């Protein structure tokens, strides 16, 4: 993709850093050993109400990129403000261990983190190359909302509602 954009990456990062986002952990089940895998993502957005669709942007260099792009299903776990440690755990450059992490498997076989303020269960319907990321388009097939305050990301750090 040829570009003639005038905004350098540091400025772009600074500009978008002013947009507060929720923090999620995207989870899938590994086809190799059936174990859970997860990665932190803040680039999640609603796409459509009818049908219910969302997008998740995954860096092509991310450890779980290929698994997420190939998996027919995935879950978006919207983290609670007390789950910053989970966000950091799954944001690392290597596949984080689920040792000591509370989770359960839904009726659809999706990995859902305990304590999240929402679980959104998705079936992958499309992928789109977009620069150094891949956009996953997920059709929402189920989920649950829970009481609590969300963990936010703002200006390169964690934040909470005032």
XYZ file of N, CA and C in Angstrom:
486
model
N 0.839 -1.169 0.000
C 0.000 0.000 0.000
C 0.888 1.236 0.000
N 0.761 2.032 -1.004
C 1.527 3.270 -1.096
C 0.807 4.358 -0.306
N 1.590 5.138 0.449
C 0.977 6.205 1.233
C 1.697 7.517 1.005
N 0.961 8.577 1.082
C 1.495 9.933 1.046
C 0.954 10.703 2.240
N 0.984 10.081 3.399
C 0.463 10.715 4.589
C 1.573 11.520 5.242
N 1.225 12.701 5.748
C 2.220 13.617 6.284
C 2.431 13.510 7.787
N 1.680 12.665 8.479
C 1.799 12.579 9.928
C 2.775 11.460 10.293
N 3.826 11.822 11.016
C 4.829 10.844 11.446
C 4.255 9.974 12.568
N 4.746 8.735 12.674
C 4.225 7.826 13.705
C 4.200 8.395 15.119
N 5.230 9.114 15.597
C 5.134 9.650 16.968
C 3.958 10.626 17.154
N 3.716 11.492 16.161
C 2.591 12.417 16.267
C 1.271 11.658 16.191
N 1.182 10.691 15.290
C -0.038 9.893 15.173
C -0.354 9.215 16.501
N 0.666 8.629 17.132
C 0.482 7.973 18.427
C 0.001 8.988 19.474
N 0.583 10.189 19.464
C 0.194 11.222 20.414
C -1.256 11.667 20.178
N -1.620 11.853 18.926
C -2.974 12.271 18.604
C -4.008 11.247 19.050
N -3.790 9.985 18.689
C -4.749 8.941 19.046
C -4.698 8.606 20.532
N -3.590 8.937 21.187
C -3.483 8.729 22.626
C -4.463 9.579 23.406
N -4.990 10.626 22.772
C -5.977 11.481 23.432
C -7.382 10.893 23.343
N -7.523 9.788 22.645
C -8.810 9.113 22.517
C -8.833 7.987 23.543
N -9.601 8.157 24.608
C -9.687 7.128 25.654
C -10.389 5.893 25.096
N -9.815 4.740 25.380
C -10.409 3.489 24.924
C -10.519 2.515 26.084
N -11.422 1.579 25.943
C -11.501 0.490 26.894
C -10.351 -0.467 26.649
N -10.054 -1.272 27.647
C -8.980 -2.257 27.529
C -9.614 -3.645 27.539
N -9.207 -4.457 26.591
C -9.760 -5.805 26.479
C -8.634 -6.831 26.415
N -8.998 -8.070 26.667
C -8.129 -9.200 26.356
C -8.911 -10.078 25.391
N -8.327 -10.277 24.217
C -8.925 -11.137 23.201
C -8.446 -12.554 23.490
N -9.377 -13.498 23.587
C -9.003 -14.874 23.909
C -9.466 -15.838 22.824
N -8.660 -16.871 22.638
C -8.951 -17.968 21.717
C -8.451 -19.259 22.346
N -8.827 -20.354 21.742
C -8.342 -21.661 22.164
C -7.358 -22.149 21.111
N -6.198 -22.606 21.567
C -5.183 -23.093 20.648
C -5.610 -24.430 20.046
N -5.523 -24.567 18.724
C -5.845 -25.857 18.112
C -4.775 -26.910 18.406
N -3.575 -26.462 18.804
C -2.483 -27.401 19.070
C -2.714 -28.224 20.330
N -3.021 -27.532 21.438
C -3.159 -28.238 22.708
C -4.489 -27.987 23.404
N -5.369 -27.202 22.782
C -6.668 -26.905 23.377
C -6.610 -25.918 24.521
N -5.434 -25.354 24.772
C -5.274 -24.417 25.879
C -5.691 -23.003 25.509
N -5.980 -22.189 26.521
C -6.373 -20.806 26.262
C -5.182 -19.940 25.889
N -5.418 -18.957 25.037
C -4.424 -17.969 24.651
C -5.106 -16.609 24.702
N -4.332 -15.562 24.985
C -4.932 -14.243 25.048
C -3.935 -13.144 24.772
N -4.455 -11.998 24.337
C -3.629 -10.810 24.132
C -4.456 -9.569 24.433
N -3.788 -8.566 24.986
C -4.431 -7.290 25.280
C -4.655 -6.520 23.986
N -5.821 -5.887 23.892
C -6.139 -5.066 22.722
C -7.017 -3.901 23.159
N -6.680 -2.719 22.668
C -7.537 -1.568 22.936
C -8.181 -1.055 21.654
N -7.797 -1.633 20.527
C -8.359 -1.210 19.249
C -9.532 -2.119 18.880
N -10.626 -1.928 19.610
C -11.856 -2.694 19.428
C -12.962 -1.677 19.201
N -13.820 -1.933 18.232
C -14.887 -0.971 17.945
C -16.146 -1.666 17.451
N -17.267 -1.056 17.771
C -18.542 -1.480 17.225
C -18.559 -1.112 15.748
N -19.048 -2.027 14.916
C -19.107 -1.777 13.474
C -20.553 -1.649 13.003
N -21.421 -2.536 13.484
C -22.791 -2.568 12.989
C -23.716 -3.117 14.074
N -24.929 -2.573 14.127
C -25.938 -3.077 15.048
C -26.727 -4.222 14.417
N -27.031 -4.094 13.118
C -27.776 -5.124 12.400
C -27.022 -5.489 11.130
N -26.307 -6.555 11.042
C -26.099 -7.535 12.100
C -25.083 -7.018 13.121
N -25.053 -7.612 14.318
C -24.100 -7.154 15.333
C -22.672 -7.556 14.962
N -21.850 -6.543 14.642
C -20.468 -6.767 14.228
C -19.537 -5.868 15.023
N -18.333 -6.362 15.291
C -17.290 -5.541 15.888
C -15.987 -5.801 15.165
N -15.041 -4.873 15.351
C -13.718 -5.043 14.755
C -12.674 -5.055 15.848
N -11.619 -5.807 15.588
C -10.448 -5.857 16.453
C -9.238 -5.719 15.535
N -8.357 -4.777 15.839
C -7.148 -4.592 15.046
C -5.981 -5.272 15.755
N -5.291 -6.160 15.038
C -4.201 -6.948 15.610
C -2.928 -6.677 14.814
N -1.885 -6.267 15.513
C -0.599 -6.014 14.875
C -0.083 -7.306 14.236
N 0.426 -7.201 13.023
C 0.894 -8.388 12.305
C 2.068 -9.063 12.993
N 2.833 -8.318 13.797
C 3.969 -8.887 14.527
C 3.570 -9.492 15.872
N 2.305 -9.346 16.275
C 1.851 -9.879 17.562
C 1.994 -11.401 17.579
N 2.380 -11.921 18.719
C 2.579 -13.367 18.869
C 1.324 -14.146 18.475
N 0.157 -13.632 18.819
C -1.086 -14.359 18.537
C -1.736 -13.986 17.199
N -1.078 -13.143 16.409
C -1.685 -12.699 15.156
C -2.200 -13.861 14.314
N -1.330 -14.802 13.984
C -1.725 -15.883 13.083
C -2.838 -16.742 13.671
N -2.752 -17.019 14.970
C -3.789 -17.818 15.628
C -5.134 -17.086 15.582
N -5.136 -15.787 15.862
C -6.383 -15.021 15.835
C -6.959 -14.939 14.431
N -6.112 -14.742 13.444
C -6.582 -14.630 12.064
C -7.165 -15.963 11.573
N -6.645 -17.072 12.070
C -7.097 -18.388 11.618
C -8.235 -18.971 12.451
N -8.393 -18.493 13.668
C -9.419 -19.053 14.548
C -10.815 -18.683 14.069
N -11.732 -19.648 14.043
C -13.094 -19.320 13.608
C -13.875 -18.517 14.647
N -13.430 -18.547 15.912
C -14.120 -17.831 16.978
C -13.106 -17.151 17.891
N -13.563 -16.126 18.588
C -12.743 -15.454 19.592
C -13.670 -14.743 20.565
N -13.140 -14.402 21.732
C -13.911 -13.654 22.718
C -13.195 -12.349 23.029
N -13.983 -11.315 23.251
C -13.478 -10.019 23.693
C -13.898 -9.879 25.153
N -12.904 -9.824 26.043
C -13.150 -9.665 27.468
C -12.859 -8.219 27.833
N -13.886 -7.445 28.174
C -13.725 -6.033 28.533
C -13.310 -5.986 30.003
N -12.082 -5.517 30.244
C -11.525 -5.585 31.586
C -12.125 -4.550 32.537
N -12.208 -4.950 33.801
C -12.632 -4.062 34.878
C -11.423 -3.262 35.349
N -11.671 -2.114 36.003
C -10.570 -1.242 36.406
C -9.589 -1.932 37.343
N -10.003 -2.963 38.050
C -9.106 -3.694 38.952
C -8.267 -4.741 38.219
N -8.398 -4.846 36.908
C -7.704 -5.883 36.148
C -6.515 -5.362 35.343
N -5.905 -4.292 35.798
C -4.734 -3.751 35.107
C -3.627 -4.795 34.992
N -3.424 -5.584 36.029
C -2.368 -6.609 36.000
C -2.615 -7.605 34.870
N -3.865 -7.974 34.640
C -4.178 -8.884 33.524
C -3.857 -8.229 32.189
N -4.181 -6.954 32.068
C -3.862 -6.240 30.839
C -2.364 -6.271 30.579
N -1.576 -5.973 31.605
C -0.118 -5.984 31.453
C 0.398 -7.387 31.142
N -0.164 -8.375 31.786
C 0.263 -9.766 31.587
C 0.108 -10.189 30.125
N -1.036 -9.836 29.537
C -1.311 -10.284 28.175
C -0.855 -9.283 27.111
N -0.205 -8.194 27.527
C 0.312 -7.205 26.578
C 1.760 -7.486 26.203
N 2.372 -8.447 26.835
C 3.783 -8.731 26.600
C 4.057 -9.287 25.215
N 5.318 -9.280 24.837
C 5.693 -9.755 23.503
C 5.610 -11.275 23.356
N 5.482 -11.983 24.455
C 5.390 -13.432 24.385
C 4.008 -13.881 24.842
N 3.657 -15.099 24.487
C 2.373 -15.640 24.907
C 2.371 -15.795 26.418
N 1.456 -15.081 27.070
C 1.370 -15.117 28.533
C 0.693 -16.408 28.986
N 1.105 -16.852 30.127
C 0.531 -18.046 30.735
C -0.800 -17.712 31.406
N -1.707 -18.650 31.390
C -2.967 -18.500 32.098
C -2.876 -19.049 33.517
N -1.681 -19.455 33.954
C -1.513 -19.960 35.324
C -1.984 -18.913 36.319
N -2.905 -19.303 37.192
C -3.406 -18.403 38.216
C -4.450 -17.417 37.736
N -4.817 -17.467 36.464
C -5.827 -16.554 35.918
C -7.189 -17.237 36.006
N -8.150 -16.532 36.608
C -9.506 -17.078 36.686
C -10.222 -16.936 35.362
N -10.694 -18.053 34.847
C -11.459 -18.019 33.600
C -12.364 -19.236 33.542
N -13.305 -19.192 32.650
C -14.153 -20.352 32.388
C -14.397 -20.424 30.884
N -14.880 -21.565 30.453
C -15.153 -21.780 29.032
C -16.664 -21.732 28.833
N -17.092 -20.920 27.890
C -18.529 -20.758 27.629
C -19.098 -22.002 26.948
N -20.413 -22.030 26.839
C -21.089 -23.125 26.131
C -20.637 -23.221 24.677
N -20.162 -22.110 24.121
C -19.672 -22.095 22.742
C -18.190 -22.463 22.652
N -17.567 -22.761 23.809
C -16.160 -23.151 23.819
C -15.188 -21.979 23.848
N -15.671 -20.782 24.184
C -14.819 -19.595 24.214
C -14.306 -19.323 25.622
N -13.085 -18.822 25.697
C -12.419 -18.540 26.963
C -12.873 -17.171 27.471
N -13.496 -17.153 28.665
C -14.021 -15.922 29.253
C -13.320 -15.663 30.583
N -12.741 -14.475 30.724
C -12.002 -14.119 31.933
C -12.954 -13.734 33.057
N -12.725 -14.287 34.234
C -13.516 -13.947 35.404
C -13.284 -12.484 35.770
N -14.326 -11.806 36.216
C -14.210 -10.434 36.685
C -14.319 -9.367 35.616
N -14.391 -9.746 34.347
C -14.523 -8.763 33.270
C -15.891 -8.087 33.351
N -15.986 -6.842 32.884
C -17.275 -6.154 32.907
C -18.170 -6.578 31.739
N -17.580 -7.214 30.740
C -18.373 -7.779 29.645
C -17.571 -8.860 28.946
N -18.288 -9.833 28.432
C -17.733 -10.878 27.571
C -18.501 -10.791 26.263
N -17.779 -10.705 25.154
C -18.413 -10.634 23.847
C -17.898 -11.808 23.032
N -18.792 -12.722 22.713
C -18.414 -13.928 21.980
C -18.634 -13.695 20.485
N -17.597 -13.985 19.696
C -17.628 -13.659 18.267
C -17.259 -14.845 17.384
N -17.840 -14.813 16.201
C -17.452 -15.710 15.114
C -16.777 -14.824 14.080
N -15.564 -15.187 13.685
C -14.841 -14.392 12.685
C -15.581 -14.472 11.362
N -15.886 -13.296 10.780
C -16.579 -13.274 9.496
C -15.709 -12.739 8.370
N -14.634 -12.018 8.722
C -13.738 -11.495 7.683
C -12.451 -11.002 8.328
N -11.412 -10.912 7.504
C -10.164 -10.270 7.902
C -9.758 -9.328 6.771
N -9.126 -8.232 7.154
C -8.696 -7.243 6.171
C -7.300 -6.756 6.536
N -6.377 -6.799 5.582
C -5.048 -6.239 5.796
C -5.176 -4.724 5.859
N -4.484 -4.125 6.842
C -4.539 -2.667 7.005
C -3.203 -2.193 7.554
N -2.279 -1.850 6.660
C -0.955 -1.408 7.099
C -0.247 -2.496 7.867
N 0.232 -2.165 9.071
C 0.953 -3.151 9.882
C 0.020 -3.944 10.791
N -1.288 -3.854 10.563
C -2.282 -4.582 11.344
C -3.190 -5.399 10.426
N -3.912 -6.321 11.036
C -5.003 -7.025 10.381
C -6.269 -6.694 11.154
N -7.316 -6.338 10.430
C -8.600 -6.068 11.057
C -9.399 -7.362 11.050
N -9.790 -7.819 12.244
C -10.679 -8.971 12.370
C -12.094 -8.433 12.497
N -12.986 -8.934 11.700
C -14.384 -8.565 11.802
C -15.104 -9.743 12.432
N -15.733 -9.488 13.573
C -16.413 -10.553 14.293
C -17.909 -10.330 14.346
N -18.648 -11.381 14.045
C -20.090 -11.366 14.238
C -20.363 -11.773 15.675
N -21.088 -10.963 16.404
C -21.341 -11.240 17.817
C -22.428 -12.305 17.919
N -22.070 -13.427 18.560
C -22.989 -14.557 18.695
C -23.490 -14.733 20.122
N -22.951 -13.965 21.058
C -23.395 -14.059 22.445
C -22.555 -13.170 23.326
N -22.891 -13.180 24.593
C -22.119 -12.387 25.534
C -22.900 -12.094 26.791
N -22.259 -11.370 27.684
C -22.883 -10.989 28.943
C -22.233 -9.711 29.448
N -23.056 -8.847 30.050
C -22.571 -7.617 30.673
C -22.673 -7.777 32.183
N -21.674 -7.252 32.902
C -21.616 -7.372 34.357
C -21.414 -5.993 34.967
N -21.799 -5.845 36.218
C -21.588 -4.576 36.914
C -20.095 -4.343 37.116
N -19.731 -3.100 37.171
C -18.342 -2.743 37.422
C -17.917 -1.583 36.556
N -16.752 -1.058 36.870
C -16.185 0.060 36.129
C -15.083 -0.467 35.221
N -15.013 0.043 33.982
C -14.031 -0.474 33.022
C -12.632 0.090 33.243
N -11.647 -0.681 32.819
C -10.268 -0.208 32.742
C -10.137 0.569 31.441
N -9.512 1.740 31.503
C -9.351 2.577 30.323
C -7.880 2.764 29.995
N -7.618 3.099 28.729
C -6.274 3.457 28.280
C -6.351 4.870 27.734
N -5.448 5.746 28.219
C -5.477 7.145 27.807
C -4.067 7.716 27.910
N -3.619 8.376 26.850
C -2.306 9.019 26.793
C -1.171 8.065 27.167
N -1.249 6.838 26.675
C -0.169 5.882 26.877
C -0.162 5.195 28.220
N -1.194 5.391 29.027
C -1.246 4.753 30.345
C -2.660 4.325 30.696
N -2.797 3.756 31.874
C -4.091 3.285 32.339
C -4.828 4.409 33.051
N -6.140 4.381 32.965
C -6.983 5.395 33.598
C -8.276 4.723 34.049
N -9.027 5.450 34.839
C -10.346 4.964 35.239
C -11.322 6.120 35.168
N -12.583 5.801 35.233
C -13.599 6.848 35.236
C -13.465 7.657 36.513
N -13.619 8.964 36.423
C -13.442 9.859 37.568
C -14.441 9.722 38.662
